[in-house]
């Protein structure tokens, strides 16, 4: 009986403690120092001891309290009312984690690849000697480009592309590079270049530069050592024995340079002929020599380390020549061989696109991939194939599992000396049909080695060609000045040692109507400015709501903000000698853009005959005539002036690329579908 009473007293004391200690736990040391064995502390200690004994205590009516020993709490935790909620919460947490993991995996699997920086927006190509002069010497320079980055940003450009600025002995500073690791003094210093790279990146832009791997200047150190047969440089270039008597050279074969006449030149120091596919001051490197190959890759690493985001590899089809020296076949077999002096008079089967050339390009890609491991620092690679046919140009994309260029530059629109709906359609479809599946297209309407758009086609085509550029799938590429409609300068004679016709499209950028078009404060510029710079310049067009510059900015902004344009399908509707009509559409978006471009004379167009279910009127999203922007147009009879273009917006769920009739007339690069509910893109359409 006494033992039962003691147990009840102990439990009662515990309950009392639960009501009175309010979370305060007595220190065990203090309890041990308490001399009064009859005190409540002693009773509590005794109670605890008896609870921990071999007998199971009765916890009915007892609640856990702050300070209860963990051994006691373990007894309560096993009770169903505590155990079951705990287990439910645990398994709910496990299930939630598994659901989140599954959802993440599903989103990753179903999401299309994000567009990279070289796909997101237009590239802006700059010929640095003609863009902006910062030091009043009449030549554009790197600091001048940096001074104009705000203007480039206002164009919604994503990538700045600067053509060759390497140290060179040639006056146009494009091909004859004397030192690949130096900035030519006319453009500034290496510090200027580093500052420019930092400024471009600070603006959120990327930078690509030209690279010419096929040849060097004859002033290059490598060539000087090669002509004296010094060490490993002996075979850095392509040398061969030839006959040279009384100032006359008999070359090893009939191979011709791009600029005409024999591609072999006798060197009196080495007493041999060296091979040059371009000018005699530009000897070809010997890429069959692994040391040369490694030298070029080291140069790439040098500039990549400087922060360059990519390269345009120039004239890559010339990298290798046949080992044998057989004559190339004449185009006109009846022509007397001694009269064959022009490049176009031979088939160049032994001097271009040789077996192994693509392996070299792939090795460049591999070198650049080594610098693409950082997030957001992918290094772009483009190639220039120099007058190849489209089916051969697209080979530079590489194979399905072996990548070469991100894209070979598509300059076929720049080759149109006359324009029509049919010719434009032919360029578009030829590229899209030949481009490997999943690759990314690009388009350009001007460049440093082609005549400017207005001089080739006429002023009336500036706006419609820019509209074409921004409504085709892929990356638009703009040569400086095309956004304001600059034209060629008149023929000049600068006593240059290269084709002066290529200078006509390199005239100074027209910034304003001040002296030298705002390009330079010098008394003389390296090329004259165009006589129309008083009216065709950036400052004037910034204030004109209907200017070419304003339309260009509107087009680039629309391209940046509309999934239909930067991710959507391209579906060709119709073309003739006057116009081209196509749509841009995307699964999940219940509207389409209908692009109508007129390259011929004034014409009347009935869109209802082309698209079934088209309403009587549709809205004009953009027009080459800004007065029409936002208005309605009658789809049964759209009148288009010469050089007029429209981007029409039409709400519909009946997308053309789903229809059997349009299956062979629709193209897409990176297929994606849009979910308006989740506001995401996915691939399982």
XYZ file of C-alpha atoms in Angstrom:
685
model
C 0.000 0.000 0.000
C 2.812 2.385 0.886
C 4.452 1.698 -2.460
C 1.226 2.425 -4.366
C 0.770 5.632 -2.422
C 4.312 6.725 -3.222
C 3.730 6.055 -6.929
C 0.516 8.077 -6.940
C 2.256 10.923 -5.099
C 5.073 10.874 -7.648
C 2.675 11.065 -10.599
C 0.675 13.732 -8.853
C 3.862 15.740 -8.312
C 4.648 15.470 -11.990
C 1.235 16.772 -12.917
C 1.662 19.631 -10.508
C 5.009 20.430 -12.077
C 3.347 20.531 -15.469
C 1.042 23.261 -14.193
C 3.545 25.380 -12.303
C 7.002 25.324 -13.880
C 5.898 27.052 -17.173
C 8.691 25.514 -19.160
C 11.461 26.068 -16.616
C 13.626 22.965 -16.128
C 15.415 22.595 -12.829
C 19.120 22.052 -13.095
C 19.997 18.535 -12.072
C 22.984 19.807 -10.119
C 20.709 21.974 -7.995
C 18.435 19.003 -7.346
C 21.345 16.942 -6.118
C 22.427 19.719 -3.688
C 18.982 19.947 -2.065
C 19.420 18.505 1.485
C 15.736 18.090 2.282
C 14.877 14.506 1.344
C 11.235 15.226 1.904
C 11.163 18.172 -0.420
C 9.203 18.237 -3.645
C 12.434 18.186 -5.696
C 13.435 14.965 -4.021
C 10.021 13.515 -4.672
C 10.234 14.544 -8.338
C 13.655 12.904 -8.662
C 12.309 9.777 -7.009
C 9.259 9.816 -9.297
C 11.425 10.044 -12.366
C 13.515 7.172 -11.178
C 10.476 5.025 -10.611
C 9.101 5.894 -14.075
C 12.345 4.770 -15.667
C 12.240 1.576 -13.696
C 11.247 -1.796 -14.946
C 7.561 -1.246 -14.262
C 5.440 0.397 -16.949
C 3.842 3.533 -15.523
C 0.272 4.571 -16.163
C 0.193 7.727 -18.343
C -3.574 8.080 -18.486
C -4.544 11.693 -18.027
C -0.923 12.845 -18.243
C 0.117 15.280 -21.028
C 3.666 15.972 -22.255
C 5.109 19.035 -20.642
C 8.117 21.248 -21.271
C 11.193 19.797 -19.719
C 9.989 16.189 -19.668
C 12.972 13.855 -20.224
C 13.288 12.440 -23.706
C 12.897 8.905 -22.403
C 9.412 9.861 -21.222
C 8.606 11.677 -24.471
C 9.505 8.522 -26.389
C 6.731 6.773 -24.496
C 4.209 9.352 -25.692
C 5.526 9.422 -29.284
C 4.528 5.836 -29.825
C 0.876 6.598 -29.187
C -1.335 6.513 -32.277
C -2.499 10.135 -31.996
C 1.135 11.287 -32.278
C 2.551 8.586 -34.549
C -0.084 8.606 -37.326
C -0.011 12.391 -38.066
C 3.762 12.252 -38.067
C 3.822 9.406 -40.572
C 1.212 11.111 -42.754
C 3.278 14.299 -42.890
C 6.433 12.317 -43.672
C 4.910 10.452 -46.611
C 3.265 13.631 -47.881
C 6.692 15.281 -47.900
C 8.189 12.310 -49.763
C 5.352 12.339 -52.300
C 5.732 16.098 -52.817
C 9.455 15.753 -53.470
C 8.842 12.948 -55.964
C 6.171 14.993 -57.744
C 8.511 17.987 -57.962
C 11.309 15.791 -59.333
C 8.967 14.230 -61.892
C 7.626 17.635 -62.939
C 11.157 19.007 -63.294
C 12.251 16.048 -65.419
C 9.113 16.338 -67.561
C 9.664 20.057 -68.136
C 13.307 19.453 -69.069
C 12.401 16.620 -71.436
C 9.478 18.411 -73.064
C 10.968 21.891 -73.202
C 12.637 22.910 -76.462
C 16.202 24.119 -76.375
C 16.369 27.786 -75.458
C 17.541 30.117 -78.184
C 21.171 31.047 -77.759
C 22.436 34.627 -77.984
C 23.357 34.280 -81.664
C 19.776 33.186 -82.409
C 17.841 35.686 -80.319
C 18.324 38.829 -82.351
C 20.062 40.525 -85.254
C 23.791 40.733 -85.862
C 25.248 44.074 -86.887
C 28.298 43.874 -89.149
C 30.779 46.747 -88.931
C 33.649 47.593 -91.242
C 35.733 49.330 -88.544
C 37.658 51.689 -90.813
C 34.381 53.277 -91.912
C 32.173 53.343 -88.826
C 33.398 56.171 -86.559
C 36.671 58.068 -86.273
C 37.553 59.008 -82.686
C 41.050 60.480 -83.150
C 40.517 62.737 -86.186
C 42.842 60.875 -88.547
C 40.127 60.153 -91.118
C 39.957 56.448 -90.314
C 37.375 54.672 -88.215
C 38.705 52.891 -85.140
C 37.789 50.724 -82.172
C 37.146 53.667 -79.842
C 34.728 55.010 -82.445
C 32.749 51.767 -82.299
C 32.663 51.966 -78.516
C 31.348 55.542 -78.700
C 28.394 54.353 -80.796
C 27.302 51.341 -78.743
C 24.194 53.164 -77.507
C 23.066 53.555 -81.106
C 23.666 49.863 -81.790
C 21.698 48.948 -78.667
C 18.811 51.165 -79.838
C 18.579 48.985 -82.956
C 17.753 46.002 -80.679
C 20.878 44.302 -81.976
C 22.203 41.322 -79.978
C 25.597 40.768 -81.616
C 28.282 43.106 -82.946
C 30.336 41.642 -85.791
C 33.601 43.472 -86.528
C 35.484 42.641 -89.707
C 39.266 42.250 -89.795
C 41.278 44.720 -87.700
C 44.555 42.754 -87.439
C 47.916 44.297 -88.228
C 48.168 44.278 -91.999
C 50.345 45.658 -94.717
C 47.424 46.025 -97.119
C 45.528 49.267 -97.178
C 42.066 47.694 -96.808
C 43.169 45.714 -93.734
C 41.013 42.744 -94.525
C 42.940 39.800 -95.923
C 46.732 40.263 -95.801
C 47.313 39.825 -92.080
C 50.839 40.546 -90.908
C 50.293 39.598 -87.262
C 47.165 37.834 -85.996
C 47.868 38.801 -82.392
C 48.077 42.565 -82.909
C 45.555 45.290 -83.549
C 46.607 47.446 -86.467
C 47.671 50.854 -85.193
C 45.186 52.579 -87.471
C 42.383 51.037 -85.381
C 43.978 51.630 -81.975
C 45.724 49.452 -79.428
C 45.113 46.133 -77.740
C 43.950 48.097 -74.716
C 41.342 49.784 -76.920
C 40.162 46.368 -78.031
C 39.931 45.071 -74.467
C 37.962 48.164 -73.447
C 35.633 47.645 -76.398
C 34.998 44.015 -75.432
C 34.190 45.055 -71.865
C 31.874 47.845 -73.055
C 30.052 45.521 -75.461
C 29.470 42.989 -72.704
C 28.354 45.722 -70.297
C 25.628 46.595 -72.817
C 24.452 42.999 -72.826
C 25.786 42.471 -76.356
C 28.110 39.842 -77.807
C 31.125 40.263 -80.089
C 32.272 38.177 -83.033
C 35.261 39.000 -85.213
C 36.595 37.964 -88.599
C 39.317 35.376 -88.864
C 41.207 34.552 -92.072
C 42.960 31.187 -91.643
C 43.781 30.451 -95.294
C 46.710 32.825 -95.779
C 48.878 35.563 -94.318
C 50.667 38.615 -95.615
C 54.032 38.031 -97.262
C 55.349 40.373 -94.525
C 54.333 37.891 -91.820
C 57.207 36.497 -89.736
C 56.220 32.951 -90.667
C 56.636 33.674 -94.368
C 59.969 35.428 -93.894
C 61.280 32.383 -92.020
C 59.769 29.984 -94.526
C 61.410 31.608 -97.527
C 64.794 31.146 -95.810
C 63.932 27.511 -94.921
C 64.271 28.179 -91.203
C 63.387 25.283 -88.913
C 59.782 24.195 -88.674
C 58.664 27.196 -90.755
C 60.186 25.696 -93.909
C 56.893 24.071 -94.904
C 54.472 26.562 -93.379
C 53.511 27.606 -96.925
C 53.035 25.727 -100.189
C 56.278 25.769 -102.141
C 57.093 24.026 -105.376
C 59.854 24.055 -107.935
C 59.138 26.095 -111.047
C 61.020 27.440 -114.016
C 62.086 31.065 -113.853
C 64.264 32.534 -116.572
C 64.787 36.121 -117.737
C 61.991 37.396 -115.505
C 59.509 34.872 -116.868
C 58.015 32.183 -114.634
C 56.618 28.913 -115.905
C 54.288 27.729 -113.099
C 53.879 24.065 -112.087
C 50.317 23.955 -113.456
C 47.435 26.095 -114.712
C 45.932 26.934 -111.308
C 44.639 30.522 -111.189
C 44.154 33.031 -108.391
C 40.745 34.513 -107.611
C 41.972 37.826 -108.998
C 43.169 36.260 -112.237
C 46.447 34.987 -113.689
C 48.600 32.249 -112.210
C 48.302 31.448 -108.518
C 52.062 30.693 -108.403
C 54.636 33.388 -107.724
C 58.409 33.012 -107.869
C 60.369 33.946 -104.753
C 63.979 34.883 -105.432
C 65.109 34.208 -101.868
C 63.973 30.598 -101.758
C 64.284 30.113 -105.518
C 60.888 28.385 -105.641
C 57.289 29.322 -106.421
C 54.756 29.715 -103.639
C 51.029 29.243 -104.007
C 48.485 32.028 -103.449
C 44.761 31.721 -104.122
C 44.291 35.476 -103.809
C 46.919 38.178 -104.311
C 50.630 37.422 -104.545
C 51.070 39.377 -101.284
C 48.825 36.774 -99.602
C 50.610 33.368 -99.672
C 48.494 30.357 -98.700
C 49.326 28.496 -95.515
C 50.038 24.780 -95.734
C 47.304 23.161 -93.629
C 48.693 19.721 -94.347
C 51.441 20.704 -91.909
C 50.195 19.938 -88.340
C 52.348 22.768 -86.949
C 50.382 25.277 -89.022
C 47.152 23.799 -87.793
C 48.260 24.155 -84.184
C 49.478 27.739 -84.736
C 46.030 28.753 -85.972
C 44.302 27.130 -83.007
C 46.654 28.961 -80.637
C 45.611 32.247 -82.249
C 41.963 31.334 -81.710
C 42.700 30.639 -78.041
C 44.440 33.999 -77.756
C 41.347 35.945 -78.840
C 38.911 33.726 -76.971
C 40.885 34.459 -73.821
C 40.450 38.167 -74.597
C 36.687 37.647 -74.314
C 35.656 37.316 -77.957
C 32.314 35.483 -78.232
C 32.852 33.966 -81.656
C 34.433 34.095 -85.092
C 33.486 34.392 -88.709
C 35.905 32.104 -90.540
C 36.590 33.548 -93.963
C 37.348 31.740 -97.234
C 37.356 28.309 -95.609
C 36.812 26.400 -98.838
C 40.382 27.370 -99.891
C 42.081 25.772 -96.862
C 43.341 22.702 -98.726
C 44.569 21.984 -102.231
C 45.099 18.646 -103.946
C 48.465 17.015 -103.245
C 48.951 16.349 -106.917
C 49.536 19.226 -109.324
C 47.271 18.200 -112.178
C 45.824 20.982 -114.295
C 42.280 22.012 -113.535
C 39.694 21.504 -116.279
C 38.782 24.408 -118.528
C 35.175 25.523 -118.658
C 35.552 26.016 -122.417
C 37.624 23.085 -123.583
C 38.191 24.651 -126.990
C 39.835 27.727 -125.497
C 43.576 28.001 -126.063
C 45.183 27.113 -122.691
C 47.589 30.066 -122.737
C 44.612 32.448 -122.903
C 42.955 31.025 -119.778
C 43.692 33.743 -117.233
C 40.374 34.422 -115.478
C 39.275 32.482 -112.417
C 35.854 31.753 -113.899
C 37.434 30.011 -116.885
C 38.408 26.935 -114.838
C 36.579 24.367 -112.744
C 38.288 24.493 -109.349
C 38.055 20.855 -108.386
C 41.646 20.651 -107.112
C 41.940 23.948 -105.211
C 38.667 24.190 -103.261
C 36.670 21.964 -100.883
C 39.200 19.155 -100.788
C 38.846 15.983 -98.729
C 39.948 16.851 -95.194
C 38.908 20.497 -95.374
C 35.806 19.900 -93.248
C 37.965 18.074 -90.698
C 39.951 21.278 -90.262
C 36.753 23.272 -89.732
C 35.598 20.732 -87.150
C 38.873 21.094 -85.292
C 38.223 24.852 -85.069
C 34.816 24.025 -83.615
C 36.388 21.721 -81.027
C 38.829 24.420 -79.973
C 36.001 26.884 -79.465
C 33.930 24.352 -77.553
C 36.675 24.275 -74.935
C 35.723 27.874 -74.136
C 31.962 27.269 -74.183
C 31.708 25.401 -70.885
C 30.764 28.413 -68.756
C 26.994 29.118 -68.544
C 26.051 31.867 -70.963
C 29.468 31.898 -72.643
C 28.811 29.803 -75.717
C 31.289 30.657 -78.484
C 29.730 31.146 -81.915
C 31.258 29.903 -85.145
C 30.234 31.095 -88.588
C 31.819 30.291 -91.942
C 32.002 32.214 -95.197
C 32.071 29.874 -98.180
C 32.721 32.427 -100.958
C 30.380 31.906 -103.912
C 29.504 28.275 -103.300
C 26.187 26.847 -104.419
C 23.615 26.616 -101.629
C 23.730 22.828 -101.436
C 27.498 22.961 -100.833
C 27.327 25.921 -98.465
C 24.955 24.187 -96.056
C 27.509 21.368 -95.686
C 29.336 23.680 -93.280
C 26.583 23.044 -90.732
C 28.265 19.672 -90.248
C 26.762 16.232 -89.746
C 24.004 15.203 -87.305
C 26.520 14.192 -84.625
C 29.537 16.218 -85.764
C 29.019 19.970 -85.554
C 30.895 22.508 -87.626
C 29.549 26.038 -87.982
C 26.540 27.248 -86.041
C 25.626 28.494 -89.474
C 27.429 29.277 -92.711
C 26.652 32.857 -93.669
C 23.790 33.067 -96.132
C 24.610 35.937 -98.493
C 22.515 34.789 -101.443
C 20.102 37.718 -101.149
C 23.091 40.040 -101.618
C 23.720 38.415 -105.005
C 20.382 39.565 -106.446
C 21.120 42.373 -108.909
C 17.480 42.413 -109.904
C 14.668 41.450 -107.603
C 11.272 39.844 -108.075
C 8.885 37.747 -106.081
C 10.128 34.660 -107.879
C 13.833 35.322 -107.262
C 13.300 36.047 -103.573
C 11.179 32.909 -103.217
C 13.884 30.848 -104.917
C 16.571 32.000 -102.445
C 14.347 31.370 -99.419
C 13.160 27.906 -100.355
C 16.546 26.780 -101.691
C 18.136 27.508 -98.338
C 15.324 26.045 -96.226
C 15.075 22.873 -98.298
C 18.826 22.224 -98.250
C 19.441 23.162 -94.609
C 19.865 20.071 -92.386
C 17.006 19.340 -90.023
C 17.196 21.180 -86.719
C 19.783 23.714 -87.900
C 19.365 27.471 -87.676
C 19.087 29.732 -90.756
C 20.375 33.269 -91.254
C 19.878 36.018 -93.817
C 21.766 39.109 -94.946
C 21.045 41.734 -97.593
C 24.427 43.500 -97.615
C 28.096 43.093 -96.813
C 31.527 44.675 -97.285
C 32.246 42.774 -100.499
C 28.918 43.313 -102.245
C 27.191 46.362 -103.619
C 24.846 48.099 -101.221
C 21.139 47.347 -101.458
C 20.018 50.736 -102.745
C 22.700 50.724 -105.432
C 21.821 47.203 -106.576
C 18.043 47.380 -106.416
C 16.961 50.968 -105.763
C 15.888 53.131 -102.821
C 12.320 51.850 -102.980
C 13.404 48.393 -101.823
C 15.139 49.343 -98.566
C 12.084 48.937 -96.334
C 10.645 45.847 -97.977
C 13.998 44.036 -97.875
C 14.435 44.870 -94.195
C 10.920 43.567 -93.590
C 11.876 40.370 -95.409
C 15.007 40.099 -93.262
C 13.090 40.256 -89.960
C 10.134 38.070 -90.900
C 12.091 35.078 -92.207
C 12.984 32.364 -89.671
C 16.506 32.634 -88.298
C 19.050 35.335 -87.490
C 18.905 38.660 -89.411
C 22.321 40.138 -90.260
C 22.622 43.834 -91.090
C 25.639 45.512 -92.658
C 26.206 48.948 -91.146
C 24.191 51.648 -92.897
C 21.605 49.285 -94.406
C 19.205 50.322 -91.645
C 19.127 53.871 -93.035
C 19.410 52.978 -96.725
C 23.002 54.018 -97.432
C 24.208 53.535 -100.986
C 27.519 53.028 -102.744
C 29.816 55.940 -103.354
C 30.779 56.763 -106.934
C 33.746 55.055 -108.552
C 37.083 56.177 -107.154
C 40.731 55.594 -107.864
C 42.877 55.217 -104.764
C 45.719 53.397 -106.509
C 44.957 50.380 -104.339
C 46.445 46.990 -105.102
C 43.128 45.155 -104.908
C 39.669 45.311 -106.444
C 38.534 48.897 -105.841
C 34.931 47.946 -106.627
C 34.737 46.437 -103.153
C 35.461 49.878 -101.689
C 32.243 51.377 -102.992
C 30.180 49.780 -100.210
C 32.679 50.742 -97.490
C 32.084 54.487 -97.385
C 31.899 56.240 -93.982
C 28.798 55.768 -91.858
C 26.419 58.703 -92.222
C 25.625 59.952 -88.726
C 24.415 63.507 -89.336
C 24.566 66.348 -91.853
C 27.734 67.932 -90.471
C 31.118 67.784 -92.184
C 32.064 64.248 -93.284
C 28.572 63.076 -92.266
C 29.634 63.146 -88.601
C 32.027 60.274 -89.250
C 35.214 62.256 -88.646
C 36.423 65.735 -87.730
C 39.482 65.285 -89.966
C 39.990 67.435 -93.036
C 40.197 64.290 -95.155
C 38.700 60.827 -94.728
C 40.132 57.589 -96.133
C 37.066 57.292 -98.392
C 34.721 60.105 -99.345
C 31.250 60.208 -97.854
C 28.249 59.682 -100.058
C 26.814 62.872 -101.523
C 23.348 62.073 -100.103
C 24.462 62.213 -96.473
C 22.580 65.486 -95.830
C 19.272 63.627 -96.040
C 20.306 59.994 -95.502
C 21.748 59.963 -92.009
C 20.923 58.724 -88.523
C 20.043 62.083 -86.941
C 17.532 62.998 -89.618
C 15.854 59.601 -89.631
C 15.566 59.454 -85.842
C 13.092 62.347 -86.023
C 11.116 61.058 -89.015
C 8.243 58.697 -88.077
C 8.248 57.179 -91.588
C 11.988 56.745 -91.989
C 13.822 53.532 -92.836
C 15.540 53.679 -89.436
C 12.228 53.901 -87.551
C 10.805 50.927 -89.468
C 13.998 48.964 -88.830
C 13.650 49.563 -85.077
C 9.974 48.567 -85.154
C 10.794 45.388 -87.061
C 13.634 44.397 -84.736
C 11.431 45.033 -81.694
C 8.610 42.940 -83.154
C 11.067 40.161 -83.942
C 12.359 40.198 -80.368
C 8.927 40.131 -78.735
C 6.932 37.781 -80.968
C 7.305 34.017 -80.701
C 5.675 33.772 -84.112
C 8.743 35.403 -85.652
C 11.612 34.050 -83.587
C 10.338 30.469 -83.051
C 7.428 29.936 -85.424
C 6.757 28.028 -88.624
C 7.326 29.577 -92.044
C 4.646 28.597 -94.577
C 4.906 29.767 -98.171
C 1.576 30.726 -99.704
C 2.243 32.108 -103.158
C 4.641 34.078 -105.305
C 4.859 35.469 -108.801
C 7.035 37.974 -110.595
C 5.750 40.712 -108.285
C 5.068 39.473 -104.786
C 5.833 36.845 -102.141
C 3.270 35.850 -99.499
C 3.997 33.662 -96.478
C 2.811 33.131 -92.909
C 4.511 32.817 -89.529
C 2.660 30.702 -86.950
C 3.215 28.636 -83.814
C 1.256 25.800 -82.190
C -0.585 27.063 -79.142
C -0.946 30.636 -80.414
C -4.308 31.161 -82.094
C -3.165 33.854 -84.475
C -0.795 34.117 -87.400
C 1.207 36.761 -89.210
C 0.619 37.006 -92.944
C 3.596 38.681 -94.625
C 2.926 40.281 -97.999
C 5.937 41.726 -99.834
C 5.784 43.323 -103.269
C 9.039 43.457 -105.254
C 7.490 44.255 -108.625
C 5.230 46.913 -109.999
C 1.991 47.944 -108.290
C -0.338 44.985 -107.918
C -3.725 43.970 -106.514
C -3.722 40.896 -104.298
C -6.617 38.680 -103.198
C -5.636 36.894 -99.994
C -8.972 35.119 -99.661
C -8.021 32.981 -102.648
C -4.920 31.838 -100.774
C -6.246 31.193 -97.240
C -9.643 29.628 -96.659
C -11.757 31.138 -93.914
C -9.939 34.452 -93.971
C -12.197 37.283 -92.714
C -13.114 40.229 -94.904
C -10.681 42.479 -93.072
C -7.529 41.931 -91.029
C -5.358 44.283 -89.020
C -2.032 45.653 -90.262
C 0.561 45.038 -87.565
C 3.396 46.755 -89.456
C 3.712 48.347 -92.859
C 6.527 49.834 -94.895
C 4.172 52.817 -95.017
C 3.862 53.703 -91.332
C 0.616 55.583 -91.965
C -1.109 52.207 -92.433
C 0.093 50.717 -89.135
C -2.827 49.474 -87.018
C -5.465 49.997 -89.713
C -7.679 47.374 -91.362
C -7.197 46.045 -94.873
C -9.666 44.356 -97.225
C -8.371 40.822 -97.773
C -10.186 40.408 -101.079
C -8.283 43.254 -102.686
C -4.995 44.485 -101.198
C -3.317 47.113 -103.339
C 0.471 47.158 -103.024
C 2.809 49.756 -104.462
C 6.247 48.859 -105.736
C 8.458 47.974 -102.773
C 5.569 47.900 -100.293
C 5.294 45.313 -97.552
C 2.697 44.432 -94.922
C 2.666 42.269 -91.811
C -0.991 41.313 -91.250
C -2.336 39.790 -88.039
C -5.144 37.234 -88.192
C -6.766 35.279 -85.343
C -7.322 31.632 -86.240
C -6.988 28.126 -84.837
C -6.631 26.621 -88.303
C -2.837 26.776 -88.662
C -1.508 26.096 -92.128
C 1.395 23.807 -91.201
C -1.123 21.264 -89.876
C -2.912 21.057 -93.218
C -1.969 18.396 -95.741
C -1.996 20.880 -98.617
C 0.805 22.912 -96.997
C 2.905 20.037 -95.691
C 5.654 20.560 -98.256
C 5.501 24.342 -98.054
C 6.143 24.830 -94.346
C 9.501 24.885 -92.560
C 10.580 25.166 -88.944
C 14.042 25.049 -87.416
C 13.554 24.359 -83.696
C 10.028 23.062 -83.299
C 8.153 24.347 -80.266
C 4.599 24.715 -79.006
C 3.259 27.358 -76.654
C 1.119 26.742 -73.564
C -0.863 29.855 -72.686
C -1.937 28.266 -69.373
C 1.605 27.692 -68.106
C 3.206 30.369 -70.293
C 5.942 27.965 -71.404
C 7.190 26.364 -74.587
C 7.193 22.594 -75.010
C 8.032 20.120 -77.769
C 5.297 17.485 -77.499
C 2.852 19.211 -79.827
